[in-house]
Amino acid sequence: FSGKTALTDDLLDELEDRLLEADLGVDTVMEIRDHLQNDLRAKKASGPDEVIAAMAEVIERILTPGVPPKEIGADLDGRPHVVLFVGVNGSGKTTTIGKLAHAYRSAGKKVIVAAADTYRAAAVDQLVVWAERAGAECVRSHEGADAASVAWDALDAAIAREMDVLLVDTAGRLHTHRGLMGELEKIKRVLAGRLEGAPHETLLVLDATTGQNALVQGEEFSKSVDVTGLILTKLDGTARGGVIVPLARKLDIPVQMVGVGEDLESLMPFDAHEFTAALLK
Amino acid sequence: ALTARLSTVLDRLRGRGVLSEENVTEALRDVRRALLEADVNVGVARSFIESVKEQALGSEVGKGVRPGQQMIGIIHSEMIRLLGGEGNSAEVDLSGSPPVILMLLGLQGSGKTTTAAKLAVHFRSGGRKIGLMGLDPYRPAAGEQLRRLAERIDVPVEVARESEDPVDAGVRILSELKAAGSEVILADTAGRQTVDEALMNELASLRQKLNPQETLLVLDAMTGQDAVTTASAFSGRLDCTGAILTKLDGDARGGAALSLRGVTGLPIRYVGIGEDLGALEVFHPDRMAGRILG
Ligand SMILES: Nc1nc2c(ncn2[C@@H]2O[C@H](COP(=O)(O)OP(=O)(O)OP(=O)(O)O)[C@@H](O)[C@H]2O)c(=O)[nH]1
Ligand SMILES: Nc1nc2c(ncn2[C@@H]2O[C@H](COP(=O)(O)OP(=O)(O)OP(=O)(O)O)[C@@H](O)[C@H]2O)c(=O)[nH]1
Ligand SMILES: [Mg+2]
Ligand SMILES: [Mg+2]
């Protein structure tokens, strides 16, 4: 082993840089390197393929939380099954709802969406188009209406019409705006008040280009509305989204799905193995 | 914070007049970590550290100046210099013969449409007649979004029709806005990925037809390491003249600013600091430096 240490160290340095450039962050990369060096010593391994395979193993382990990601279109907890979408401005919430509505429709479920972004210009119009494309119903109100009451109306309608799934869209917001986070908490309370157990999922939609701030986003949104899963969008770009490695572990939640484009079909279940391979490419 | 950490590390060097290689190297390890945590690109952080090291080594610590302070001073001024330096106004120069055209481009969701409307508000206060041009026929209700914003601020707007080619729309709307007397025209384009050949070609062709005075990259301040790849790709292909950093009302450290400067040299002209149409400021290198260094 000692004769190959220099070679291994160079390779480890290179891999370290690659992981940093994929947004895993300093702490996570250092930890992976330490784990790896112990693993390699134990395996008495040092060839480049072995090193990369060992590193992939370490990362995949971090990305496999206690709760596995749920199958799209499968197991629904409630009647309706309520999913709340949250996240910062422009991360891809509205588009993702369109895609997920389509996925549930393709699985034969009756889907209704709530246009609870009553703030941003044409946010409702945008969701209405997606709902039409997906074959889902849409509950909406006028601009400036109270977001929580739109959510309540939608859940009420979903129950009355015996829908299988309700997807709730919310306005993008930065966690630094306490008032907006308060509004989100209210939306969640209102849903729970109308249907016990709702929302059954609260998904944080995260743009793959996001850097270390994703950790703060995850923490703050989780404090407000207890996030149950992550969605990573725009993975069809150049960014690798590596910040979900420390984030998924920090919150101990699964990455449910990934967005890989702007159209209805561009939503895939998260595959830790595939994702890790792309990180190390 | 970095400044506190550096003070602790370097103030152990009291009483010595010169910063040695060993203590500079140790301090710079802390700086590197802080930069990476602030989303500064790995390569950009590396060259930043190199130039700080060069300036710090052997530099005389002035009387009454602690080594920690000396180091922080070097780091701070080097960062300000890299971000655009003091003195020059970052603003767009609107003094050309009208209509002055400014084109906004960038990744999906970075804030282009909102920023176009903000710039309209900002420039109008200078007494100019503004026109807004929406060239996104792809995103559902994109045209409607720009229309609503334009109505709010009472600025003339024209948008691409459903399934109209953006380049044709650009040519069409340019002549319409010119005829309507617009002196400054803000062109909002569809978000796109730099790996999308067809859309990058579309943008290049649009730029050629509109011949804008300013081609501005709109980048989200929370962008991580990808800032370098994205900025180089847009800047390389589109020959950008400046950048706008958005969502600075968040708590992202904003290392993307240094990355983009370090790799493309693009001047950062404005920053978005909120969702409402008044939330736009001229870029200040010193404020950004303080934010990145934390
Ligand atoms: N390339 C790519 N673009 C995406 C993806 N998901 C969303 N987008 C685009 O990202 C932009 C923003 O998407 P939205 O759905 O409006 O994001 P949002 O989170 O609802 O935005 P706000 O409501 O304004 O906070 C749009 O141009 C989408 O088409 C993806 O997976 N890949
Ligand atoms: N908090 C905050 N939000 C912003 C800022 N600038 C834009 N936004 C929000 O970010 C989201 C995306 O803005 P858009 O203007 O739709 O972004 P875009 O680049 O035009 O998006 P695409 O056309 O889909 O590529 C919206 O929710 C905006 O209100 C800002 O400076 N601060
Ligand atoms: Mg939305
Ligand atoms: Mg837009």
XYZ file of N, CA, C and O in Angstrom, chain A residues 16-17 20-23 25-27 30 88-91 119-123 125-126 129-130 133 143 172-177 180 207-213 216-217 220 234-240 262, chain B residues 32-33 36-39 41-43 46 107-110 114 138-141 144-146 148-149 152 191-195 199 220 222-226 229-230 247-253 273-276:
400
model
N -11.474 15.152 -4.715
C -11.922 16.140 -3.743
C -12.358 17.422 -4.464
O -13.423 17.976 -4.206
N -11.526 17.858 -5.400
C -11.852 19.054 -6.182
C -13.158 18.862 -6.941
O -14.007 19.758 -7.000
N -16.034 19.148 -4.622
C -16.239 20.547 -4.224
C -16.921 21.305 -5.347
O -17.834 22.104 -5.115
N -16.484 21.038 -6.564
C -17.081 21.721 -7.718
C -18.511 21.276 -7.983
O -19.229 21.904 -8.743
N -18.897 20.157 -7.374
C -20.271 19.676 -7.522
C -21.131 20.182 -6.370
O -22.261 19.737 -6.194
N -20.605 21.096 -5.557
C -21.324 21.725 -4.442
C -21.567 20.834 -3.229
O -22.474 21.109 -2.449
N -19.676 20.780 -0.688
C -19.293 21.604 0.466
C -18.074 21.041 1.179
O -17.844 19.832 1.196
N -17.315 21.939 1.794
C -16.041 21.578 2.427
C -16.185 20.489 3.488
O -15.463 19.488 3.468
N -17.097 20.658 4.413
C -17.245 19.684 5.506
C -17.520 18.279 4.984
O -16.884 17.318 5.395
N -14.492 16.744 3.147
C -13.424 16.317 4.060
C -13.819 15.025 4.751
O -12.993 14.120 4.924
N -37.738 28.359 -2.414
C -37.431 29.750 -2.741
C -37.873 30.110 -4.159
O -38.235 29.248 -4.956
N -37.854 31.354 -4.463
C -38.305 31.899 -5.744
C -37.596 31.277 -6.941
O -36.363 31.222 -6.975
N -38.393 30.855 -7.905
C -37.850 30.378 -9.170
C -37.269 28.981 -9.160
O -36.695 28.541 -10.159
N -37.436 28.225 -8.048
C -36.793 26.907 -7.976
C -37.456 25.847 -8.864
O -36.842 24.838 -9.170
N -49.745 35.759 -5.052
C -48.926 36.969 -5.024
C -48.290 37.326 -6.372
O -48.443 38.425 -6.878
N -47.553 36.394 -6.966
C -46.722 36.736 -8.120
C -47.541 36.938 -9.392
O -48.543 36.244 -9.618
N -47.129 37.843 -10.222
C -47.820 38.131 -11.480
C -47.963 36.872 -12.324
O -46.974 36.180 -12.578
N -49.188 36.569 -12.728
C -49.514 35.449 -13.624
C -49.149 34.079 -13.082
O -49.042 33.114 -13.839
N -48.965 33.963 -11.765
C -48.633 32.659 -11.167
C -49.806 31.692 -11.346
O -49.618 30.513 -11.667
N -52.212 31.896 -13.663
C -52.331 31.591 -15.098
C -51.370 30.477 -15.491
O -51.704 29.587 -16.279
N -50.170 30.549 -14.953
C -49.134 29.563 -15.278
C -49.570 28.175 -14.821
O -49.470 27.203 -15.570
N -52.420 26.572 -16.932
C -51.951 25.936 -18.173
C -51.426 24.529 -17.876
O -51.753 23.562 -18.576
N -50.619 24.405 -16.836
C -50.065 23.101 -16.485
C -51.166 22.105 -16.108
O -51.124 20.936 -16.478
N -52.792 20.849 -19.211
C -51.924 19.900 -19.923
C -51.911 18.541 -19.239
O -51.815 17.505 -19.882
N -56.186 37.471 -7.736
C -54.863 37.911 -7.280
C -54.997 38.665 -5.960
O -55.922 39.444 -5.776
N -43.079 31.423 -4.271
C -41.681 31.314 -3.883
C -41.434 32.302 -2.748
O -42.081 33.354 -2.686
N -40.533 31.961 -1.857
C -40.226 32.900 -0.752
C -38.832 32.597 -0.220
O -38.390 31.454 -0.230
N -38.170 33.638 0.232
C -36.865 33.455 0.860
C -37.092 33.325 2.360
O -37.870 34.069 2.946
N -36.422 32.355 2.969
C -36.607 32.085 4.393
C -36.203 33.262 5.275
O -36.500 33.280 6.463
N -35.520 34.228 4.685
C -35.118 35.413 5.463
C -36.312 36.335 5.712
O -36.241 37.244 6.540
N -37.401 36.112 5.012
C -38.601 36.935 5.208
C -39.535 36.226 6.182
O -40.317 35.352 5.796
N -43.319 35.892 5.426
C -43.687 34.921 4.396
C -43.619 33.499 4.939
O -44.422 32.642 4.568
N -33.389 24.099 -6.607
C -32.720 24.252 -7.906
C -31.318 23.636 -7.808
O -30.569 23.936 -6.873
N -30.978 22.795 -8.779
C -29.669 22.123 -8.755
C -28.486 23.082 -8.819
O -27.348 22.695 -8.518
N -28.701 24.330 -9.229
C -27.578 25.271 -9.291
C -27.273 25.895 -7.929
O -26.286 26.618 -7.786
N -28.139 25.617 -6.930
C -27.975 26.247 -5.619
C -26.722 25.764 -4.912
O -26.406 24.578 -4.921
N -26.024 26.694 -4.286
C -24.838 26.353 -3.519
C -25.168 26.051 -2.071
O -26.240 25.522 -1.753
N -24.275 26.417 -1.177
C -24.389 26.045 0.232
C -25.626 26.620 0.924
O -26.023 26.139 1.982
N -26.216 27.629 0.341
C -27.415 28.204 0.947
C -28.559 27.192 1.022
O -29.498 27.367 1.806
N -29.163 26.073 4.495
C -29.932 27.011 5.317
C -31.406 26.952 4.919
O -32.291 26.950 5.771
N -31.663 26.869 3.611
C -33.046 26.772 3.131
C -33.726 25.551 3.744
O -34.835 25.628 4.253
N -34.349 26.099 7.533
C -35.382 27.085 7.840
C -36.770 26.641 7.398
O -37.751 26.796 8.132
N -33.829 21.018 -12.489
C -32.865 21.568 -13.453
C -31.565 20.768 -13.492
O -30.482 21.333 -13.687
N -31.712 19.475 -13.290
C -30.545 18.603 -13.320
C -30.137 18.322 -14.770
O -29.159 17.613 -15.027
N -30.881 18.893 -15.722
C -30.531 18.749 -17.137
C -29.505 19.815 -17.542
O -29.112 19.909 -18.706
N -29.081 20.608 -16.581
C -28.100 21.657 -16.872
C -26.685 21.206 -16.543
O -26.400 20.012 -16.498
N -25.804 22.159 -16.272
C -24.414 21.833 -15.966
C -24.183 21.639 -14.466
O -23.190 21.042 -14.058
N -25.072 22.141 -13.634
C -24.896 22.006 -12.189
C -25.181 20.572 -11.758
O -26.044 19.919 -12.326
N -24.444 20.078 -10.742
C -24.619 18.688 -10.337
C -25.522 18.512 -9.123
O -25.901 17.402 -8.822
N -38.060 21.061 -19.001
C -39.198 21.963 -18.799
C -40.545 21.394 -19.209
O -41.564 22.052 -19.029
N -9.494 30.080 2.637
C -9.978 29.198 1.581
C -11.288 28.539 1.996
O -12.265 28.517 1.238
N -11.321 28.046 3.214
C -12.538 27.390 3.713
C -13.711 28.369 3.691
O -14.803 28.040 3.242
N -14.961 28.917 0.099
C -15.706 27.778 -0.432
C -17.080 27.684 0.214
O -18.078 27.376 -0.444
N -17.137 27.969 1.516
C -18.436 27.948 2.201
C -19.344 29.055 1.684
O -20.565 28.970 1.770
N -18.716 30.102 1.138
C -19.471 31.226 0.588
C -19.797 31.009 -0.887
O -20.252 31.925 -1.564
N -19.541 29.808 -1.398
C -19.832 29.450 -2.791
C -18.882 30.030 -3.821
O -19.192 30.032 -5.012
N -16.098 29.734 -6.399
C -15.615 28.591 -7.167
C -14.212 28.151 -6.728
O -13.376 29.005 -6.394
N -13.986 26.852 -6.732
C -12.715 26.268 -6.274
C -11.494 26.904 -6.951
O -10.528 27.307 -6.297
N -11.553 26.996 -8.270
C -10.430 27.576 -9.022
C -10.245 29.058 -8.748
O -9.118 29.549 -8.621
N -8.729 29.532 -5.388
C -7.299 29.214 -5.467
C -6.495 30.429 -5.947
O -5.500 30.803 -5.350
N -30.187 31.565 -16.901
C -30.803 30.270 -16.644
C -32.265 30.437 -16.244
O -32.697 31.528 -15.863
N -33.007 29.355 -16.290
C -34.406 29.381 -15.884
C -34.569 29.850 -14.436
O -33.865 29.372 -13.542
N -35.501 30.746 -14.233
C -35.862 31.147 -12.868
C -34.930 32.122 -12.183
O -35.104 32.411 -10.996
N -33.925 32.644 -12.902
C -32.947 33.523 -12.248
C -33.514 34.905 -11.900
O -32.929 35.621 -11.096
N -38.756 39.664 -13.895
C -38.942 40.617 -12.807
C -37.921 41.750 -12.908
O -38.250 42.930 -12.712
N -42.225 30.217 -24.678
C -42.201 28.828 -24.191
C -42.861 28.647 -22.842
O -43.724 27.806 -22.659
N -42.446 29.440 -21.871
C -42.941 29.258 -20.510
C -44.415 29.631 -20.441
O -44.825 30.697 -20.938
N -45.247 28.781 -19.859
C -46.684 29.095 -19.742
C -46.908 30.437 -19.053
O -46.349 30.689 -17.991
N -47.681 31.282 -19.681
C -48.067 32.595 -19.141
C -46.898 33.563 -18.942
O -46.995 34.511 -18.167
N -47.911 36.906 -20.288
C -48.889 37.473 -19.359
C -48.186 38.064 -18.144
O -48.551 39.134 -17.650
N -47.149 37.384 -17.655
C -46.393 37.845 -16.490
C -45.767 39.218 -16.770
O -45.917 40.156 -15.988
N -45.104 39.355 -17.928
C -44.469 40.629 -18.242
C -45.511 41.719 -18.466
O -45.334 42.866 -18.043
N -48.483 41.963 -17.077
C -49.031 42.415 -15.787
C -48.063 43.351 -15.074
O -48.456 44.353 -14.498
N -46.780 43.002 -15.117
C -45.785 43.856 -14.456
C -45.742 45.223 -15.144
O -45.691 46.272 -14.482
N -48.630 47.387 -14.223
C -48.459 47.910 -12.855
C -47.668 49.213 -12.852
O -47.926 50.111 -12.067
N -35.649 31.705 -20.189
C -34.559 31.036 -19.474
C -34.094 29.847 -20.306
O -34.881 29.266 -21.057
N -32.828 29.508 -20.184
C -32.310 28.375 -20.961
C -31.080 27.783 -20.295
O -30.430 28.452 -19.505
N -30.775 26.530 -20.648
C -29.563 25.866 -20.175
C -28.458 26.108 -21.193
O -28.702 26.098 -22.395
N -27.242 26.282 -20.723
C -26.136 26.567 -21.654
C -25.777 25.344 -22.499
O -25.122 25.477 -23.528
N -26.236 24.165 -22.076
C -25.944 22.962 -22.869
C -26.996 22.745 -23.960
O -26.907 21.800 -24.735
N -31.161 26.474 -28.191
C -31.545 27.720 -27.513
C -30.391 28.708 -27.415
O -30.600 29.929 -27.433
N -28.697 34.216 -10.306
C -29.217 34.081 -8.944
C -28.039 34.114 -7.957
O -27.074 33.363 -8.109
N -27.690 32.871 -5.168
C -27.450 31.645 -4.400
C -26.799 30.546 -5.258
O -26.608 29.420 -4.786
N -26.427 30.895 -6.489
C -25.755 29.940 -7.367
C -24.440 29.491 -6.749
O -23.695 30.296 -6.194
N -24.185 28.203 -6.831
C -22.952 27.658 -6.268
C -21.827 27.601 -7.293
O -21.632 28.522 -8.079
N -21.104 26.490 -7.272
C -19.925 26.337 -8.127
C -20.237 26.503 -9.609
O -19.367 26.869 -10.392
N -21.466 26.223 -9.999
C -21.850 26.301 -11.411
C -21.784 27.719 -11.978
O -21.853 27.913 -13.194
N -19.174 27.886 -14.753
C -19.546 27.210 -16.001
C -20.598 28.008 -16.752
O -20.480 28.252 -17.961
N -21.620 28.419 -16.033
C -22.735 29.148 -16.639
C -22.315 30.512 -17.163
O -22.621 30.881 -18.301
N -31.899 38.228 -5.959
C -32.291 37.578 -4.710
C -31.274 37.790 -3.593
O -31.052 36.900 -2.759
N -30.686 38.963 -3.580
C -29.712 39.286 -2.537
C -30.380 39.650 -1.221
O -29.700 39.934 -0.231
N -31.705 39.595 -1.220
C -32.435 39.789 0.043
C -32.490 38.477 0.818
O -33.073 38.405 1.895
N -31.870 37.442 0.249
C -31.735 36.179 0.968
C -30.468 36.221 1.804
O -29.864 37.285 1.960
N -30.043 35.055 2.319
C -28.795 35.067 3.093
C -27.697 34.245 2.439
O -26.744 33.816 3.083
N -27.808 34.030 1.142
C -26.715 33.379 0.423
C -25.528 34.333 0.474
O -25.708 35.547 0.347
N -24.323 33.800 0.682
C -23.153 34.671 0.834
C -22.810 35.369 -0.490
O -22.294 36.467 -0.491
N -32.912 42.998 -4.841
C -32.969 42.809 -3.395
C -34.395 42.602 -2.906
O -34.729 42.949 -1.770
N -35.233 42.048 -3.771
C -36.605 41.781 -3.342
C -37.484 41.537 -4.551
O -37.048 41.669 -5.689
N -38.726 41.149 -4.295
C -39.648 40.831 -5.387
C -40.353 42.041 -5.967
O -40.806 41.995 -7.103
N -40.471 43.122 -5.190
C -41.239 44.218 -5.762
C -40.388 45.041 -6.709
O -39.167 44.990 -6.696
